[in-house]
Amino acid sequence: MALTLRIDLAAATPAWRQIADQIRALLVAGGLPPGARLATVRELALDLGVNHNTVAEAYRQLAAEGFLSLERRNGAVVLERSAQRAPAGEQDRFARRLRSLVAEARAAGVPAGSVQSALLRAAKEVP
Amino acid sequence: MIRSDIREASIEPGPELRLPGGVAAQVGPFAVLAAAALWLRAHFDDLPARLPVHWNVHGQADRFVERRPLGASFPLLLGAALCLLTLGVQLAIRRSSPRGTMRGPTLRVLLAVEYFVALLNCGVLAATATNGRLLAPVLVFSVAAVVVLVVVTALAVRGVPREPVRNPNAWRAGVFYFDRHDPALLVPKRSGVGYTFNFAHPAAVLLTLLILLLPMAIALFALSVR
């Protein structure tokens, strides 16, 4: 599995959220086992050419969600995280976010068939 | 048209980038200069009363300085300053440049440049101290060393895959990188080998001034000791 982040600084979604979303997707798909170290904030910020705070914010978000442990000495370390039961209203929130994402893609000219197959592929890739 | 500014990076931690050759290799150029300084101190009284500092195209000395500690040791001081500057650039690449294929080869070339600078300045001292007798060998060494440097550079980058152009929108006049949001002090050149400053970085402005002012300071100093 490619452990490469690909963000678009011109996109409407903030860079920190793109970083957090992609790392989260990797973590949920098992691309990074518990105990694995991630690139340091400095390394990732230098490589992406973004402010250190942008990467730090993404790491803090993932730490708050229980995916990462942020240690001064070891940097960001992947935590063992048991599958959680979706809290009340989570499915509705997800459906709303998905609808707006689909609308965004359709408005940008992505064909409906491509959106559909991308959604199915994502659902299969992320266990 | 939808504008995009795509960036990619590995999420995996990179291996720690060490300076080539470790401490022993990094100390080498300064040790060479220090040894020359010790020799100069031991033989200072044996030097000519007027030290040649410039030669015409026929190899005859046409400018001299009086034998004084500062004037006599000037080539060594200059060598030390240039070696420190080169070492500083190595440290800056290690600490404040994106991970990429060019970092290791560039550090090795810079170390070779440090040795070249140290040896060349010792050669200048030797030419001066011997009243120009060693000028020809020093010139031959200089030309040979430049050839060696070119070969070292070619070997260092041979087979190294080129890095993609970083942030194509940030290049001014095609050669000056300027991105206020980029924390990197040094970025791979758009073309060719090596690194260039991110001129939006405050330290880049200071270092550029230093690099520009150093030759002026040297010229003023050279005039003052004539």
mmCIF file of C-alpha atoms in Angstrom:
data_model
loop_
_atom_site.group_PDB
_atom_site.id
_atom_site.type_symbol
_atom_site.label_atom_id
_atom_site.label_comp_id
_atom_site.label_asym_id
_atom_site.label_seq_id
_atom_site.Cartn_x
_atom_site.Cartn_y
_atom_site.Cartn_z
ATOM 1 C CA MET A 1 0.000 0.000 0.000
ATOM 2 C CA ALA A 2 1.406 3.389 -1.010
ATOM 3 C CA LEU A 3 2.192 5.403 2.089
ATOM 4 C CA THR A 4 2.248 8.649 0.185
ATOM 5 C CA LEU A 5 0.143 11.691 0.963
ATOM 6 C CA ARG A 6 -1.170 13.722 -1.946
ATOM 7 C CA ILE A 7 -2.766 17.026 -1.124
ATOM 8 C CA ASP A 8 -4.018 19.894 -3.236
ATOM 9 C CA LEU A 9 -3.294 23.272 -1.661
ATOM 10 C CA ALA A 10 -5.685 24.935 -4.117
ATOM 11 C CA ALA A 11 -8.601 22.759 -3.011
ATOM 12 C CA ALA A 12 -11.399 24.120 -0.844
ATOM 13 C CA THR A 13 -10.653 21.557 1.864
ATOM 14 C CA PRO A 14 -7.983 22.860 4.268
ATOM 15 C CA ALA A 15 -4.583 21.190 3.934
ATOM 16 C CA TRP A 16 -4.595 19.914 7.535
ATOM 17 C CA ARG A 17 -7.903 18.160 6.931
ATOM 18 C CA GLN A 18 -6.655 16.577 3.710
ATOM 19 C CA ILE A 19 -3.595 15.276 5.571
ATOM 20 C CA ALA A 20 -5.671 13.976 8.473
ATOM 21 C CA ASP A 21 -8.234 12.358 6.144
ATOM 22 C CA GLN A 22 -5.588 10.523 4.137
ATOM 23 C CA ILE A 23 -3.652 9.288 7.156
ATOM 24 C CA ARG A 24 -6.915 8.190 8.778
ATOM 25 C CA ALA A 25 -7.842 6.276 5.609
ATOM 26 C CA LEU A 26 -4.446 4.533 5.717
ATOM 27 C CA LEU A 27 -4.861 3.705 9.386
ATOM 28 C CA VAL A 28 -8.372 2.322 8.978
ATOM 29 C CA ALA A 29 -7.227 0.238 5.993
ATOM 30 C CA GLY A 30 -4.417 -1.216 8.089
ATOM 31 C CA GLY A 31 -1.674 0.393 6.051
ATOM 32 C CA LEU A 32 0.096 1.453 9.223
ATOM 33 C CA PRO A 33 0.320 -1.132 12.013
ATOM 34 C CA PRO A 34 0.171 -0.194 15.704
ATOM 35 C CA GLY A 35 3.578 0.982 16.890
ATOM 36 C CA ALA A 36 4.576 2.331 13.486
ATOM 37 C CA ARG A 37 6.190 5.753 13.537
ATOM 38 C CA LEU A 38 5.045 8.464 11.182
ATOM 39 C CA ALA A 39 7.236 11.104 9.598
ATOM 40 C CA THR A 40 7.895 13.942 12.017
ATOM 41 C CA VAL A 41 5.950 17.181 11.737
ATOM 42 C CA ARG A 42 9.112 18.885 10.465
ATOM 43 C CA GLU A 43 9.808 16.211 7.806
ATOM 44 C CA LEU A 44 6.272 16.225 6.487
ATOM 45 C CA ALA A 45 5.971 20.024 6.516
ATOM 46 C CA LEU A 46 9.265 20.389 4.627
ATOM 47 C CA ASP A 47 8.321 17.715 2.087
ATOM 48 C CA LEU A 48 4.857 19.116 1.440
ATOM 49 C CA GLY A 49 6.001 22.743 1.600
ATOM 50 C CA VAL A 50 3.361 23.670 4.150
ATOM 51 C CA ASN A 51 3.558 25.350 7.541
ATOM 52 C CA HIS A 52 4.547 23.132 10.473
ATOM 53 C CA ASN A 53 1.279 24.043 12.195
ATOM 54 C CA THR A 54 -0.694 22.549 9.301
ATOM 55 C CA VAL A 55 0.850 19.111 9.831
ATOM 56 C CA ALA A 56 0.766 19.470 13.625
ATOM 57 C CA GLU A 57 -2.966 20.242 13.460
ATOM 58 C CA ALA A 58 -3.609 17.084 11.401
ATOM 59 C CA TYR A 59 -1.614 14.981 13.879
ATOM 60 C CA ARG A 60 -3.437 16.546 16.839
ATOM 61 C CA GLN A 61 -6.789 15.733 15.215
ATOM 62 C CA LEU A 62 -5.791 12.087 14.732
ATOM 63 C CA ALA A 63 -4.447 11.929 18.281
ATOM 64 C CA ALA A 64 -7.760 13.285 19.555
ATOM 65 C CA GLU A 65 -9.541 10.534 17.622
ATOM 66 C CA GLY A 66 -7.343 7.938 19.306
ATOM 67 C CA PHE A 67 -5.320 6.938 16.248
ATOM 68 C CA LEU A 68 -1.981 8.432 17.221
ATOM 69 C CA SER A 69 0.117 9.028 20.271
ATOM 70 C CA LEU A 70 2.151 12.216 20.048
ATOM 71 C CA GLU A 71 5.410 11.815 21.908
ATOM 72 C CA ARG A 72 8.090 14.448 22.085
ATOM 73 C CA ARG A 73 10.881 11.914 21.706
ATOM 74 C CA ASN A 74 9.370 9.437 19.194
ATOM 75 C CA GLY A 75 7.079 11.757 17.242
ATOM 76 C CA ALA A 76 3.722 10.386 16.108
ATOM 77 C CA VAL A 77 3.212 6.689 16.837
ATOM 78 C CA VAL A 78 0.239 4.620 15.626
ATOM 79 C CA LEU A 79 -1.937 3.311 18.449
ATOM 80 C CA GLU A 80 -3.890 0.082 18.689
ATOM 81 C CA ARG A 81 -7.467 1.187 18.268
ATOM 82 C CA SER A 82 -10.448 -1.123 18.632
ATOM 83 C CA ALA A 83 -13.342 -0.655 16.195
ATOM 84 C CA GLN A 84 -15.823 1.727 17.717
ATOM 85 C CA ARG A 85 -19.586 1.503 17.731
ATOM 86 C CA ALA A 86 -20.954 4.412 15.694
ATOM 87 C CA PRO A 87 -22.521 6.963 18.037
ATOM 88 C CA ALA A 88 -26.132 8.061 17.532
ATOM 89 C CA GLY A 89 -26.527 10.275 14.494
ATOM 90 C CA GLU A 90 -23.134 9.353 13.031
ATOM 91 C CA GLN A 91 -24.680 7.591 10.034
ATOM 92 C CA ASP A 92 -26.800 10.657 9.245
ATOM 93 C CA ARG A 93 -23.749 12.917 9.564
ATOM 94 C CA PHE A 94 -21.803 10.637 7.269
ATOM 95 C CA ALA A 95 -24.636 10.582 4.698
ATOM 96 C CA ARG A 96 -24.800 14.391 4.720
ATOM 97 C CA ARG A 97 -21.046 14.738 4.242
ATOM 98 C CA LEU A 98 -21.124 12.162 1.466
ATOM 99 C CA ARG A 99 -23.983 13.968 -0.308
ATOM 100 C CA SER A 100 -22.117 17.256 -0.264
ATOM 101 C CA LEU A 101 -18.943 15.523 -1.485
ATOM 102 C CA VAL A 102 -20.861 13.873 -4.340
ATOM 103 C CA ALA A 103 -22.474 17.219 -5.208
ATOM 104 C CA GLU A 104 -19.030 18.852 -5.246
ATOM 105 C CA ALA A 105 -17.695 16.166 -7.596
ATOM 106 C CA ARG A 106 -20.727 16.349 -9.890
ATOM 107 C CA ALA A 107 -20.477 20.163 -9.990
ATOM 108 C CA ALA A 108 -16.827 19.821 -11.012
ATOM 109 C CA GLY A 109 -17.930 17.631 -13.930
ATOM 110 C CA VAL A 110 -17.175 14.144 -12.623
ATOM 111 C CA PRO A 111 -19.650 11.731 -14.315
ATOM 112 C CA ALA A 112 -22.215 10.022 -12.081
ATOM 113 C CA GLY A 113 -20.909 6.588 -13.054
ATOM 114 C CA SER A 114 -17.386 7.505 -11.975
ATOM 115 C CA VAL A 115 -18.670 8.820 -8.642
ATOM 116 C CA GLN A 116 -20.586 5.603 -8.093
ATOM 117 C CA SER A 117 -17.644 3.334 -8.889
ATOM 118 C CA ALA A 118 -15.288 5.472 -6.762
ATOM 119 C CA LEU A 119 -17.664 5.139 -3.794
ATOM 120 C CA LEU A 120 -17.897 1.381 -4.207
ATOM 121 C CA ARG A 121 -14.131 1.098 -4.548
ATOM 122 C CA ALA A 122 -13.553 3.181 -1.401
ATOM 123 C CA ALA A 123 -16.028 1.054 0.542
ATOM 124 C CA LYS A 124 -14.181 -2.105 -0.530
ATOM 125 C CA GLU A 125 -10.689 -0.749 0.092
ATOM 126 C CA VAL A 126 -11.418 0.470 3.605
ATOM 127 C CA PRO A 127 -12.482 -2.503 5.722
ATOM 128 C CA MET B 1 -10.207 26.113 -15.539
ATOM 129 C CA ILE B 2 -9.775 24.425 -12.157
ATOM 130 C CA ARG B 3 -6.448 25.435 -10.593
ATOM 131 C CA SER B 4 -4.588 22.871 -8.533
ATOM 132 C CA ASP B 5 -1.437 22.838 -6.450
ATOM 133 C CA ILE B 6 -0.614 19.205 -5.820
ATOM 134 C CA ARG B 7 1.996 18.205 -3.206
ATOM 135 C CA GLU B 8 3.155 14.692 -2.360
ATOM 136 C CA ALA B 9 5.145 13.271 0.519
ATOM 137 C CA SER B 10 5.820 9.942 2.176
ATOM 138 C CA ILE B 11 4.187 9.464 5.557
ATOM 139 C CA GLU B 12 7.024 7.158 6.635
ATOM 140 C CA PRO B 13 9.902 8.599 8.681
ATOM 141 C CA GLY B 14 13.082 8.983 6.686
ATOM 142 C CA PRO B 15 16.473 7.710 7.819
ATOM 143 C CA GLU B 16 18.440 10.293 9.732
ATOM 144 C CA LEU B 17 20.576 12.211 7.248
ATOM 145 C CA ARG B 18 24.153 12.365 8.524
ATOM 146 C CA LEU B 19 26.901 14.581 7.223
ATOM 147 C CA PRO B 20 29.124 12.533 4.874
ATOM 148 C CA GLY B 21 32.142 10.898 6.459
ATOM 149 C CA GLY B 22 31.059 11.761 9.983
ATOM 150 C CA VAL B 23 32.936 14.086 12.295
ATOM 151 C CA ALA B 24 36.382 12.898 11.139
ATOM 152 C CA ALA B 25 35.763 13.871 7.511
ATOM 153 C CA GLN B 26 34.114 17.151 8.475
ATOM 154 C CA VAL B 27 37.003 18.161 10.716
ATOM 155 C CA GLY B 28 39.539 17.409 7.949
ATOM 156 C CA PRO B 29 39.510 20.762 6.115
ATOM 157 C CA PHE B 30 39.806 22.685 9.388
ATOM 158 C CA ALA B 31 42.614 20.376 10.530
ATOM 159 C CA VAL B 32 44.492 21.088 7.279
ATOM 160 C CA LEU B 33 44.101 24.830 7.842
ATOM 161 C CA ALA B 34 45.089 24.506 11.506
ATOM 162 C CA ALA B 35 48.223 22.547 10.560
ATOM 163 C CA ALA B 36 49.136 25.272 8.062
ATOM 164 C CA ALA B 37 48.557 27.891 10.755
ATOM 165 C CA LEU B 38 50.923 26.037 13.105
ATOM 166 C CA TRP B 39 53.540 25.850 10.353
ATOM 167 C CA LEU B 40 53.108 29.571 9.702
ATOM 168 C CA ARG B 41 53.571 30.371 13.370
ATOM 169 C CA ALA B 42 56.721 28.259 13.578
ATOM 170 C CA HIS B 43 58.250 29.761 10.413
ATOM 171 C CA PHE B 44 56.900 33.294 10.596
ATOM 172 C CA ASP B 45 60.326 34.869 11.136
ATOM 173 C CA ASP B 46 61.747 33.010 8.118
ATOM 174 C CA LEU B 47 59.186 34.548 5.722
ATOM 175 C CA PRO B 48 60.254 37.334 3.330
ATOM 176 C CA ALA B 49 59.866 40.841 4.764
ATOM 177 C CA ARG B 50 57.498 41.651 1.898
ATOM 178 C CA LEU B 51 55.031 38.948 1.008
ATOM 179 C CA PRO B 52 53.831 38.732 -2.608
ATOM 180 C CA VAL B 53 50.047 38.630 -2.871
ATOM 181 C CA HIS B 54 49.514 39.101 -6.596
ATOM 182 C CA TRP B 55 51.325 37.960 -9.719
ATOM 183 C CA ASN B 56 51.045 39.200 -13.292
ATOM 184 C CA VAL B 57 50.459 36.975 -16.320
ATOM 185 C CA HIS B 58 54.210 36.349 -16.577
ATOM 186 C CA GLY B 59 54.291 34.945 -13.078
ATOM 187 C CA GLN B 60 56.096 37.941 -11.586
ATOM 188 C CA ALA B 61 54.895 39.331 -8.276
ATOM 189 C CA ASP B 62 53.488 42.835 -8.682
ATOM 190 C CA ARG B 63 51.803 43.444 -5.309
ATOM 191 C CA PHE B 64 53.183 42.907 -1.847
ATOM 192 C CA VAL B 65 52.176 43.223 1.784
ATOM 193 C CA GLU B 66 54.471 43.671 4.741
ATOM 194 C CA ARG B 67 55.077 40.587 6.837
ATOM 195 C CA ARG B 68 52.494 40.857 9.612
ATOM 196 C CA PRO B 69 50.571 38.074 11.354
ATOM 197 C CA LEU B 70 47.197 39.120 9.977
ATOM 198 C CA GLY B 71 48.385 39.646 6.410
ATOM 199 C CA ALA B 72 50.430 36.439 6.333
ATOM 200 C CA SER B 73 47.601 34.337 7.727
ATOM 201 C CA PHE B 74 44.960 35.925 5.490
ATOM 202 C CA PRO B 75 44.685 32.931 3.081
ATOM 203 C CA LEU B 76 44.103 30.629 6.051
ATOM 204 C CA LEU B 77 41.502 32.949 7.584
ATOM 205 C CA LEU B 78 39.754 33.209 4.239
ATOM 206 C CA GLY B 79 39.853 29.411 3.877
ATOM 207 C CA ALA B 80 38.388 28.954 7.350
ATOM 208 C CA ALA B 81 35.584 31.431 6.609
ATOM 209 C CA LEU B 82 34.701 29.703 3.336
ATOM 210 C CA CYS B 83 34.851 26.244 4.941
ATOM 211 C CA LEU B 84 32.569 27.435 7.742
ATOM 212 C CA LEU B 85 30.155 28.810 5.165
ATOM 213 C CA THR B 86 30.171 25.509 3.256
ATOM 214 C CA LEU B 87 29.687 23.552 6.467
ATOM 215 C CA GLY B 88 26.785 25.852 7.331
ATOM 216 C CA VAL B 89 25.151 25.146 3.977
ATOM 217 C CA GLN B 90 25.564 21.402 4.615
ATOM 218 C CA LEU B 91 23.892 21.733 7.995
ATOM 219 C CA ALA B 92 21.098 23.845 6.495
ATOM 220 C CA ILE B 93 20.417 21.227 3.810
ATOM 221 C CA ARG B 94 20.345 18.537 6.479
ATOM 222 C CA ARG B 95 17.988 20.448 8.734
ATOM 223 C CA SER B 96 15.843 22.583 6.464
ATOM 224 C CA SER B 97 15.369 21.010 3.050
ATOM 225 C CA PRO B 98 12.786 18.489 1.857
ATOM 226 C CA ARG B 99 13.729 14.830 1.848
ATOM 227 C CA GLY B 100 14.819 13.903 -1.648
ATOM 228 C CA THR B 101 17.298 12.065 -3.803
ATOM 229 C CA MET B 102 19.654 15.033 -4.215
ATOM 230 C CA ARG B 103 20.420 15.650 -0.544
ATOM 231 C CA GLY B 104 23.081 12.960 -0.069
ATOM 232 C CA PRO B 105 25.005 13.665 -3.322
ATOM 233 C CA THR B 106 24.893 17.420 -2.685
ATOM 234 C CA LEU B 107 26.357 16.985 0.807
ATOM 235 C CA ARG B 108 29.188 14.850 -0.592
ATOM 236 C CA VAL B 109 29.999 17.448 -3.249
ATOM 237 C CA LEU B 110 29.997 20.222 -0.637
ATOM 238 C CA LEU B 111 32.433 18.242 1.518
ATOM 239 C CA ALA B 112 34.716 17.883 -1.498
ATOM 240 C CA VAL B 113 34.446 21.654 -2.042
ATOM 241 C CA GLU B 114 35.494 22.213 1.589
ATOM 242 C CA TYR B 115 38.663 20.150 1.097
ATOM 243 C CA PHE B 116 39.357 21.964 -2.166
ATOM 244 C CA VAL B 117 38.996 25.369 -0.493
ATOM 245 C CA ALA B 118 41.216 24.387 2.448
ATOM 246 C CA LEU B 119 43.966 22.944 0.248
ATOM 247 C CA LEU B 120 43.817 25.810 -2.238
ATOM 248 C CA ASN B 121 44.232 28.399 0.500
ATOM 249 C CA CYS B 122 47.148 26.457 1.949
ATOM 250 C CA GLY B 123 48.593 26.509 -1.573
ATOM 251 C CA VAL B 124 48.200 30.282 -1.754
ATOM 252 C CA LEU B 125 50.009 30.560 1.578
ATOM 253 C CA ALA B 126 52.769 28.316 0.240
ATOM 254 C CA ALA B 127 53.138 30.446 -2.919
ATOM 255 C CA THR B 128 53.305 33.599 -0.821
ATOM 256 C CA ALA B 129 55.681 32.211 1.791
ATOM 257 C CA THR B 130 58.120 30.916 -0.833
ATOM 258 C CA ASN B 131 58.172 34.251 -2.649
ATOM 259 C CA GLY B 132 56.332 32.739 -5.615
ATOM 260 C CA ARG B 133 58.568 29.679 -6.108
ATOM 261 C CA LEU B 134 55.600 27.362 -5.551
ATOM 262 C CA LEU B 135 53.188 29.443 -7.626
ATOM 263 C CA ALA B 136 53.317 27.156 -10.673
ATOM 264 C CA PRO B 137 52.640 23.930 -8.722
ATOM 265 C CA VAL B 138 49.797 25.678 -6.879
ATOM 266 C CA LEU B 139 48.247 26.757 -10.185
ATOM 267 C CA VAL B 140 48.587 23.233 -11.577
ATOM 268 C CA PHE B 141 47.007 21.861 -8.403
ATOM 269 C CA SER B 142 44.135 24.361 -8.691
ATOM 270 C CA VAL B 143 43.298 23.361 -12.244
ATOM 271 C CA ALA B 144 43.604 19.653 -11.421
ATOM 272 C CA ALA B 145 41.442 20.084 -8.318
ATOM 273 C CA VAL B 146 38.717 21.838 -10.308
ATOM 274 C CA VAL B 147 38.728 18.919 -12.761
ATOM 275 C CA VAL B 148 38.537 16.479 -9.833
ATOM 276 C CA LEU B 149 35.613 18.458 -8.377
ATOM 277 C CA VAL B 150 33.741 18.283 -11.667
ATOM 278 C CA VAL B 151 34.349 14.521 -11.842
ATOM 279 C CA VAL B 152 33.304 14.065 -8.178
ATOM 280 C CA THR B 153 30.097 15.999 -8.864
ATOM 281 C CA ALA B 154 29.328 13.977 -11.982
ATOM 282 C CA LEU B 155 29.939 10.706 -10.116
ATOM 283 C CA ALA B 156 27.893 11.824 -7.111
ATOM 284 C CA VAL B 157 24.786 12.577 -9.154
ATOM 285 C CA ARG B 158 25.181 9.769 -11.692
ATOM 286 C CA GLY B 159 22.104 7.572 -11.697
ATOM 287 C CA VAL B 160 20.336 9.712 -9.104
ATOM 288 C CA PRO B 161 16.751 10.260 -10.258
ATOM 289 C CA ARG B 162 15.822 13.905 -10.719
ATOM 290 C CA GLU B 163 13.405 15.368 -8.241
ATOM 291 C CA PRO B 164 10.167 16.850 -9.570
ATOM 292 C CA VAL B 165 10.103 20.643 -9.745
ATOM 293 C CA ARG B 166 8.898 21.898 -6.395
ATOM 294 C CA ASN B 167 5.867 24.156 -6.425
ATOM 295 C CA PRO B 168 6.136 25.376 -10.062
ATOM 296 C CA ASN B 169 4.142 28.531 -9.241
ATOM 297 C CA ALA B 170 6.769 29.774 -6.776
ATOM 298 C CA TRP B 171 9.658 30.307 -9.209
ATOM 299 C CA ARG B 172 10.429 33.930 -10.077
ATOM 300 C CA ALA B 173 12.292 34.599 -13.326
ATOM 301 C CA GLY B 174 12.645 30.844 -13.585
ATOM 302 C CA VAL B 175 15.454 30.588 -11.022
ATOM 303 C CA PHE B 176 14.446 32.292 -7.749
ATOM 304 C CA TYR B 177 12.208 30.250 -5.462
ATOM 305 C CA PHE B 178 9.884 32.383 -3.339
ATOM 306 C CA ASP B 179 7.133 30.815 -1.208
ATOM 307 C CA ARG B 180 6.186 32.401 2.107
ATOM 308 C CA HIS B 181 4.224 29.322 3.213
ATOM 309 C CA ASP B 182 7.072 26.888 2.542
ATOM 310 C CA PRO B 183 9.149 26.262 5.697
ATOM 311 C CA ALA B 184 12.126 24.971 3.675
ATOM 312 C CA LEU B 185 15.214 27.190 3.664
ATOM 313 C CA LEU B 186 16.763 25.291 0.758
ATOM 314 C CA VAL B 187 14.960 23.540 -2.084
ATOM 315 C CA PRO B 188 16.284 21.502 -5.030
ATOM 316 C CA LYS B 189 17.173 23.674 -8.008
ATOM 317 C CA ARG B 190 14.664 23.755 -10.791
ATOM 318 C CA SER B 191 17.353 22.568 -13.188
ATOM 319 C CA GLY B 192 20.887 21.385 -12.611
ATOM 320 C CA VAL B 193 22.446 19.945 -9.501
ATOM 321 C CA GLY B 194 22.196 21.279 -5.971
ATOM 322 C CA TYR B 195 19.964 23.490 -3.917
ATOM 323 C CA THR B 196 18.807 27.069 -3.965
ATOM 324 C CA PHE B 197 17.404 29.322 -1.277
ATOM 325 C CA ASN B 198 13.734 29.849 -0.657
ATOM 326 C CA PHE B 199 14.087 33.633 -0.775
ATOM 327 C CA ALA B 200 10.887 34.090 1.226
ATOM 328 C CA HIS B 201 12.658 32.517 4.235
ATOM 329 C CA PRO B 202 14.161 35.176 6.556
ATOM 330 C CA ALA B 203 17.388 33.189 6.997
ATOM 331 C CA ALA B 204 17.834 33.054 3.208
ATOM 332 C CA VAL B 205 17.973 36.845 3.035
ATOM 333 C CA LEU B 206 20.598 36.969 5.794
ATOM 334 C CA LEU B 207 22.708 34.238 4.216
ATOM 335 C CA THR B 208 22.504 35.838 0.770
ATOM 336 C CA LEU B 209 23.699 39.132 2.255
ATOM 337 C CA LEU B 210 26.531 37.275 3.992
ATOM 338 C CA ILE B 211 27.569 35.569 0.758
ATOM 339 C CA LEU B 212 27.458 38.886 -1.108
ATOM 340 C CA LEU B 213 29.226 40.852 1.614
ATOM 341 C CA LEU B 214 32.014 38.308 2.189
ATOM 342 C CA PRO B 215 33.895 39.125 -1.063
ATOM 343 C CA MET B 216 33.504 42.844 -0.359
ATOM 344 C CA ALA B 217 34.882 42.389 3.152
ATOM 345 C CA ILE B 218 37.784 40.382 1.741
ATOM 346 C CA ALA B 219 38.537 43.086 -0.831
ATOM 347 C CA LEU B 220 38.441 45.835 1.806
ATOM 348 C CA PHE B 221 40.670 43.800 4.101
ATOM 349 C CA ALA B 222 43.122 43.110 1.290
ATOM 350 C CA LEU B 223 43.311 46.841 0.562
ATOM 351 C CA SER B 224 43.831 47.657 4.230
ATOM 352 C CA VAL B 225 46.846 45.340 4.621
ATOM 353 C CA ARG B 226 48.634 46.547 1.475
#
